[in-house]
Short mmCIF file of C-alpha atoms in Angstrom, two decimals:
data_model
loop_
_atom_site.label_atom_id
_atom_site.label_comp_id
_atom_site.label_asym_id
_atom_site.label_seq_id
_atom_site.Cartn_x
_atom_site.Cartn_y
_atom_site.Cartn_z
CA MET T 20 -23.30 -31.03 2.39
CA ARG T 21 -25.49 -29.31 -0.19
CA ILE T 22 -28.52 -27.34 0.97
CA LEU T 23 -31.38 -26.02 -1.17
CA PHE T 24 -33.39 -23.21 0.39
CA ILE T 25 -36.58 -22.17 -1.44
CA GLY T 26 -37.72 -18.59 -0.93
CA ASP T 27 -41.13 -17.63 0.48
CA VAL T 28 -43.69 -20.01 -1.06
CA VAL T 29 -46.78 -17.92 -1.85
CA GLY T 30 -50.11 -19.71 -2.08
CA ARG T 31 -51.17 -22.42 -4.48
CA PRO T 32 -49.04 -21.02 -7.35
CA GLY T 33 -45.94 -21.28 -5.15
CA ARG T 34 -46.73 -24.82 -4.12
CA ASP T 35 -47.36 -25.80 -7.74
CA LEU T 36 -43.93 -24.41 -8.62
CA VAL T 37 -42.31 -26.57 -5.96
CA ARG T 38 -44.18 -29.60 -7.31
CA GLU T 39 -43.17 -28.94 -10.91
CA LEU T 40 -39.62 -27.66 -10.48
CA LEU T 41 -38.13 -29.38 -7.45
CA PRO T 42 -37.57 -32.68 -9.32
CA ARG T 43 -35.83 -30.76 -12.13
CA ILE T 44 -33.68 -28.84 -9.67
CA ARG T 45 -32.72 -32.08 -7.93
CA GLU T 46 -31.65 -33.51 -11.29
CA ASP T 47 -29.67 -30.42 -12.33
CA ASP T 48 -28.21 -29.24 -9.02
CA GLY T 49 -28.59 -32.13 -6.57
CA PRO T 50 -28.35 -34.35 -4.79
CA PHE T 51 -29.31 -32.19 -1.83
CA THR T 52 -28.59 -33.24 1.71
CA PHE T 53 -31.56 -31.17 2.89
CA VAL T 54 -34.27 -29.05 1.25
CA LEU T 55 -35.57 -26.07 3.25
CA ALA T 56 -38.30 -23.56 2.39
CA ASN T 57 -39.94 -20.53 3.96
CA GLY T 58 -43.61 -21.47 4.28
CA GLU T 59 -45.23 -18.55 6.10
CA ASN T 60 -47.19 -17.48 2.98
CA ALA T 61 -47.92 -20.96 1.65
CA ALA T 62 -51.65 -21.11 2.53
CA ALA T 63 -53.51 -18.65 0.27
CA GLY T 64 -50.68 -16.14 0.72
CA PHE T 65 -50.99 -15.75 4.49
CA GLY T 66 -49.93 -18.35 7.03
CA LEU T 67 -49.78 -22.11 6.96
CA THR T 68 -52.23 -24.96 7.50
CA GLU T 69 -51.64 -28.57 8.43
CA LYS T 70 -52.81 -29.71 4.98
CA VAL T 71 -50.44 -27.33 3.18
CA MET T 72 -47.60 -28.29 5.51
CA GLU T 73 -48.10 -31.98 4.72
CA GLU T 74 -48.28 -31.17 1.01
CA LEU T 75 -44.89 -29.45 1.08
CA PHE T 76 -43.33 -32.25 3.13
CA ALA T 77 -44.67 -34.79 0.61
CA LEU T 78 -43.03 -32.79 -2.20
CA GLY T 79 -39.64 -33.27 -0.55
CA VAL T 80 -39.20 -30.26 1.74
CA ASP T 81 -37.45 -31.30 4.96
CA CYS T 82 -38.04 -28.19 7.06
CA LEU T 83 -40.25 -25.08 6.83
CA THR T 84 -39.19 -21.75 8.30
CA GLY T 85 -41.53 -18.89 9.17
CA GLY T 86 -41.86 -15.21 9.92
CA ASN T 87 -44.47 -12.68 10.98
CA HIS T 88 -47.24 -14.44 8.99
CA ILE T 89 -46.69 -17.86 10.58
CA TRP T 90 -49.46 -16.97 13.06
CA ASP T 91 -52.11 -15.96 10.50
CA LYS T 92 -54.04 -19.25 10.49
CA LYS T 93 -55.07 -19.66 14.13
CA GLU T 94 -56.05 -23.29 13.61
CA PHE T 95 -52.41 -24.04 12.79
CA LEU T 96 -51.04 -22.92 16.15
CA PRO T 97 -51.56 -26.31 17.90
CA VAL T 98 -49.79 -27.98 14.96
CA LEU T 99 -46.95 -25.48 15.18
CA ALA T 100 -46.59 -26.25 18.86
CA GLY T 101 -45.96 -29.93 18.19
CA GLU T 102 -44.17 -30.08 14.82
CA ASN T 103 -40.39 -29.71 15.01
CA ARG T 104 -40.03 -29.52 11.22
CA VAL T 105 -41.82 -26.14 11.14
CA LEU T 106 -40.09 -23.16 12.73
CA ARG T 107 -41.23 -19.76 13.88
CA PRO T 108 -38.75 -16.97 14.61
CA ALA T 109 -36.83 -17.84 17.78
CA ASN T 110 -36.91 -14.27 19.10
CA TYR T 111 -40.67 -14.22 19.69
CA PRO T 112 -41.32 -13.95 23.44
CA ASP T 113 -41.54 -16.95 25.74
CA GLY T 114 -45.01 -18.46 25.69
CA CYS T 115 -45.48 -18.34 21.92
CA PRO T 116 -46.15 -21.79 20.44
CA GLY T 117 -43.56 -23.56 18.37
CA GLN T 118 -39.79 -23.52 18.29
CA GLY T 119 -37.18 -21.35 16.63
CA TRP T 120 -34.58 -23.94 15.74
CA THR T 121 -34.21 -27.62 14.99
CA VAL T 122 -31.62 -30.16 13.91
CA LEU T 123 -32.01 -32.21 10.72
CA GLU T 124 -30.15 -35.47 10.28
CA ARG T 125 -29.71 -37.71 7.26
CA GLY T 126 -27.05 -40.29 6.48
CA GLY T 127 -24.82 -39.06 9.27
CA ALA T 128 -25.05 -35.42 8.16
CA ARG T 129 -26.45 -32.98 10.73
CA LEU T 130 -27.68 -29.45 10.07
CA ALA T 131 -29.00 -27.00 12.65
CA VAL T 132 -31.65 -24.65 11.20
CA LEU T 133 -32.31 -21.38 13.03
CA ASN T 134 -35.14 -18.92 12.30
CA LEU T 135 -34.87 -15.26 13.40
CA GLN T 136 -36.94 -12.14 12.69
CA GLY T 137 -35.75 -8.56 12.35
CA ARG T 138 -37.05 -5.55 14.27
CA THR T 139 -36.44 -2.63 11.88
CA PHE T 140 -39.77 -1.71 10.22
CA MET T 141 -41.18 -4.87 11.82
CA PRO T 142 -43.20 -5.62 14.98
CA PRO T 143 -41.19 -5.23 18.21
CA LEU T 144 -39.59 -8.49 19.34
CA ASP T 145 -36.73 -9.75 21.44
CA CYS T 146 -33.28 -8.95 20.02
CA PRO T 147 -32.36 -11.33 17.17
CA PHE T 148 -28.64 -10.76 17.80
CA ARG T 149 -28.82 -11.72 21.48
CA THR T 150 -31.20 -14.58 20.70
CA ALA T 151 -28.67 -15.92 18.20
CA ASP T 152 -25.95 -15.72 20.86
CA LEU T 153 -28.09 -17.64 23.30
CA LEU T 154 -29.07 -20.41 20.89
CA LEU T 155 -25.63 -20.84 19.34
CA GLY T 156 -24.43 -21.56 22.85
CA ARG T 157 -26.79 -24.56 22.86
CA ILE T 158 -26.21 -25.80 19.30
CA SER T 159 -23.37 -28.28 18.96
CA GLU T 160 -23.65 -28.92 15.22
CA GLN T 161 -20.88 -27.55 13.00
CA ALA T 162 -23.27 -26.70 10.12
CA VAL T 163 -25.83 -24.00 11.00
CA PHE T 164 -28.26 -22.44 8.49
CA VAL T 165 -30.12 -19.24 9.44
CA ASP T 166 -33.27 -17.80 7.86
CA PHE T 167 -33.38 -14.12 8.89
CA HIS T 168 -36.89 -12.85 8.18
CA ALA T 169 -36.35 -9.10 8.04
CA GLU T 170 -37.21 -5.94 6.13
CA ALA T 171 -34.11 -3.73 6.27
CA THR T 172 -30.98 -4.58 4.32
CA SER T 173 -28.91 -2.76 6.94
CA GLU T 174 -30.19 -5.03 9.70
CA LYS T 175 -29.55 -8.08 7.56
CA TYR T 176 -25.97 -7.05 6.88
CA ALA T 177 -25.44 -6.26 10.54
CA LEU T 178 -26.48 -9.82 11.41
CA PHE T 179 -24.31 -11.21 8.59
CA ARG T 180 -21.28 -9.51 10.13
CA TYR T 181 -22.29 -10.41 13.67
CA LEU T 182 -22.62 -14.12 12.87
CA GLU T 183 -19.70 -14.33 10.44
CA GLY T 184 -17.57 -17.34 11.23
CA ARG T 185 -20.14 -18.70 13.70
CA VAL T 186 -22.72 -20.08 11.27
CA SER T 187 -22.55 -21.62 7.81
CA ALA T 188 -25.14 -19.41 6.11
CA VAL T 189 -27.50 -16.51 6.79
CA VAL T 190 -30.08 -15.81 4.11
CA GLY T 191 -32.81 -13.18 4.20
CA THR T 192 -36.51 -13.64 3.56
CA HIS T 193 -39.63 -11.42 3.81
CA THR T 194 -39.27 -8.80 1.05
CA HIS T 195 -40.13 -11.30 -1.74
CA VAL T 196 -37.61 -9.58 -4.04
CA GLN T 197 -34.48 -11.59 -4.81
CA THR T 198 -31.22 -9.67 -4.37
CA ALA T 199 -27.95 -10.20 -6.24
CA ASP T 200 -25.46 -9.89 -3.37
CA GLU T 201 -24.72 -13.55 -2.67
CA ASP T 202 -21.25 -14.04 -1.21
CA VAL T 203 -19.17 -16.17 1.12
CA LEU T 204 -17.64 -13.94 3.79
CA PRO T 205 -13.98 -14.44 4.78
CA GLY T 206 -15.13 -16.14 7.97
CA GLY T 207 -16.84 -18.88 5.96
CA THR T 208 -20.45 -17.69 6.20
CA ALA T 209 -22.58 -17.64 3.03
CA ILE T 210 -24.96 -14.66 2.75
CA LEU T 211 -27.79 -13.35 0.58
CA SER T 212 -29.95 -10.36 1.56
CA ASP T 213 -33.15 -11.89 0.21
CA VAL T 214 -33.76 -15.23 -1.44
CA GLY T 215 -36.89 -13.93 -3.15
CA MET T 216 -40.30 -15.58 -3.44
CA THR T 217 -41.72 -18.64 -5.12
CA GLY T 218 -45.00 -17.72 -6.77
CA GLY T 219 -46.55 -15.21 -9.15
CA HIS T 220 -44.25 -12.30 -10.02
CA GLY T 221 -46.78 -10.56 -12.29
CA GLY T 222 -48.35 -8.55 -9.47
CA VAL T 223 -46.93 -6.93 -6.34
CA ILE T 224 -44.74 -9.23 -4.22
CA GLY T 225 -47.00 -12.21 -4.84
CA MET T 226 -50.41 -10.53 -4.82
CA GLU T 227 -52.59 -9.44 -7.76
CA LYS T 228 -51.78 -5.89 -8.79
CA GLU T 229 -55.41 -4.69 -8.88
CA THR T 230 -56.11 -5.32 -5.20
CA THR T 231 -52.71 -3.98 -4.16
CA LEU T 232 -52.94 -0.80 -6.25
CA SER T 233 -56.40 -0.09 -4.88
CA ARG T 234 -55.02 0.08 -1.36
CA PHE T 235 -52.19 2.41 -2.39
CA LEU T 236 -54.46 4.70 -4.44
CA THR T 237 -57.34 5.01 -1.99
CA GLY T 238 -55.89 4.12 1.40
CA LEU T 239 -58.92 1.89 1.99
CA PRO T 240 -58.68 -1.73 3.11
CA SER T 241 -58.81 -4.29 0.32
CA LYS T 242 -58.57 -8.07 0.26
CA PHE T 243 -55.41 -9.29 -1.40
CA SER T 244 -55.60 -12.07 -3.99
CA VAL T 245 -52.67 -14.34 -4.78
CA CYS T 246 -51.04 -13.60 -8.14
CA GLU T 247 -51.11 -16.51 -10.60
CA ASN T 248 -49.02 -15.24 -13.52
CA ASP T 249 -45.31 -14.91 -14.31
CA LEU T 250 -44.56 -17.90 -12.09
CA ARG T 251 -40.99 -18.22 -10.78
CA LEU T 252 -39.23 -20.28 -8.16
CA CYS T 253 -36.54 -18.39 -6.27
CA GLY T 254 -34.00 -20.19 -4.14
CA VAL T 255 -30.39 -20.58 -3.17
CA VAL T 256 -27.97 -23.51 -3.11
CA VAL T 257 -25.28 -23.53 -0.42
CA ASP T 258 -22.41 -26.03 -0.19
CA ILE T 259 -21.05 -26.54 3.34
CA ASP T 260 -18.02 -28.38 4.64
CA GLU T 261 -19.52 -30.83 7.13
CA GLU T 262 -16.40 -31.05 9.28
CA THR T 263 -15.77 -27.32 9.72
CA GLY T 264 -19.21 -25.86 9.06
CA ARG T 265 -17.70 -23.32 6.65
CA ALA T 266 -19.62 -22.46 3.51
CA LEU T 267 -17.79 -23.37 0.32
CA HIS T 268 -20.11 -21.87 -2.32
CA ILE T 269 -23.44 -20.11 -2.72
CA ARG T 270 -25.55 -19.78 -5.88
CA ARG T 271 -28.89 -18.11 -6.50
CA LEU T 272 -31.70 -19.76 -8.44
CA GLN T 273 -34.56 -18.07 -10.25
CA ILE T 274 -36.49 -20.38 -12.55
CA ARG T 275 -39.59 -19.54 -14.59
CA LEU T 276 -42.19 -22.25 -15.02
#
C-alpha cells in the first residue's frame, strides 16, 4: 500500500499546486492506493467550504484532514457533520460536528485515517494520547495513518513514541514548515514532525509578508492575505505492508511549481 499525504493546502495557490503537480507525482511516484491532504487552510487560507472540498476531491484527493481552522467557515459545519471523507481532530469534545477518523477502501485495501490535535501552545482539548487509545480499540484495520495537528515538536515525538508499533504512520501538520526528520521507528511506525505546506512560501507560513510583518511590528490586528509566490507542494509518501500494517519506507516531497 502506498499513501501520498499532501501537507496543509493553503488557499487558491495551494489548490492550483495540487491541480498542476498531483498528476506528475502520480506518474513519478505512484500508483497511490490513497491520496490524503490536510485541508483546513484550503479556502482563502482559513477553513474549508463545500465548493473547495469538492474541488479537491475532483482533483483526486480521497480524504481531507483538519485542525484548529476546520471550524473557520461556519457555513461548512453542516457539511462537516455529514461528510465522512473530511475529518476534524478526534479529541474535540463530544457535541462538535464531524468525525475524527474514517476508513478508506479501494481494491480490497483498507486504511484507517485518524486526525488528532495537540494541546501544547494550542487551545485546550481532550487528551490526544487517551483519545488515540480509545479509538485504536475500535479500529480493526491493520494499516492506520495519523495526522497529528500540533505545534510542539516535543509533543509530536511523545505521540510518535506512544503510538510506535500500534499505527503505520504519524505525521505532523500545523506549523507549515517541512522538517527533515522522516524515519521508520523500530516498531514499524513511519514519522515526520511536519509535512510542511502546499502554497506560497514567499511570505510567512503561507501569508503575504506585508500583512504578517505589520502585526508583528505594531501589535495591531491586520487581515492576512494568502501568499502567491514561491509556490511549492510539500508532502510525504509512505509505503505500508497491508498484512502487518508496518511502514516499510517514508520519503518527503517538496516540489516547486
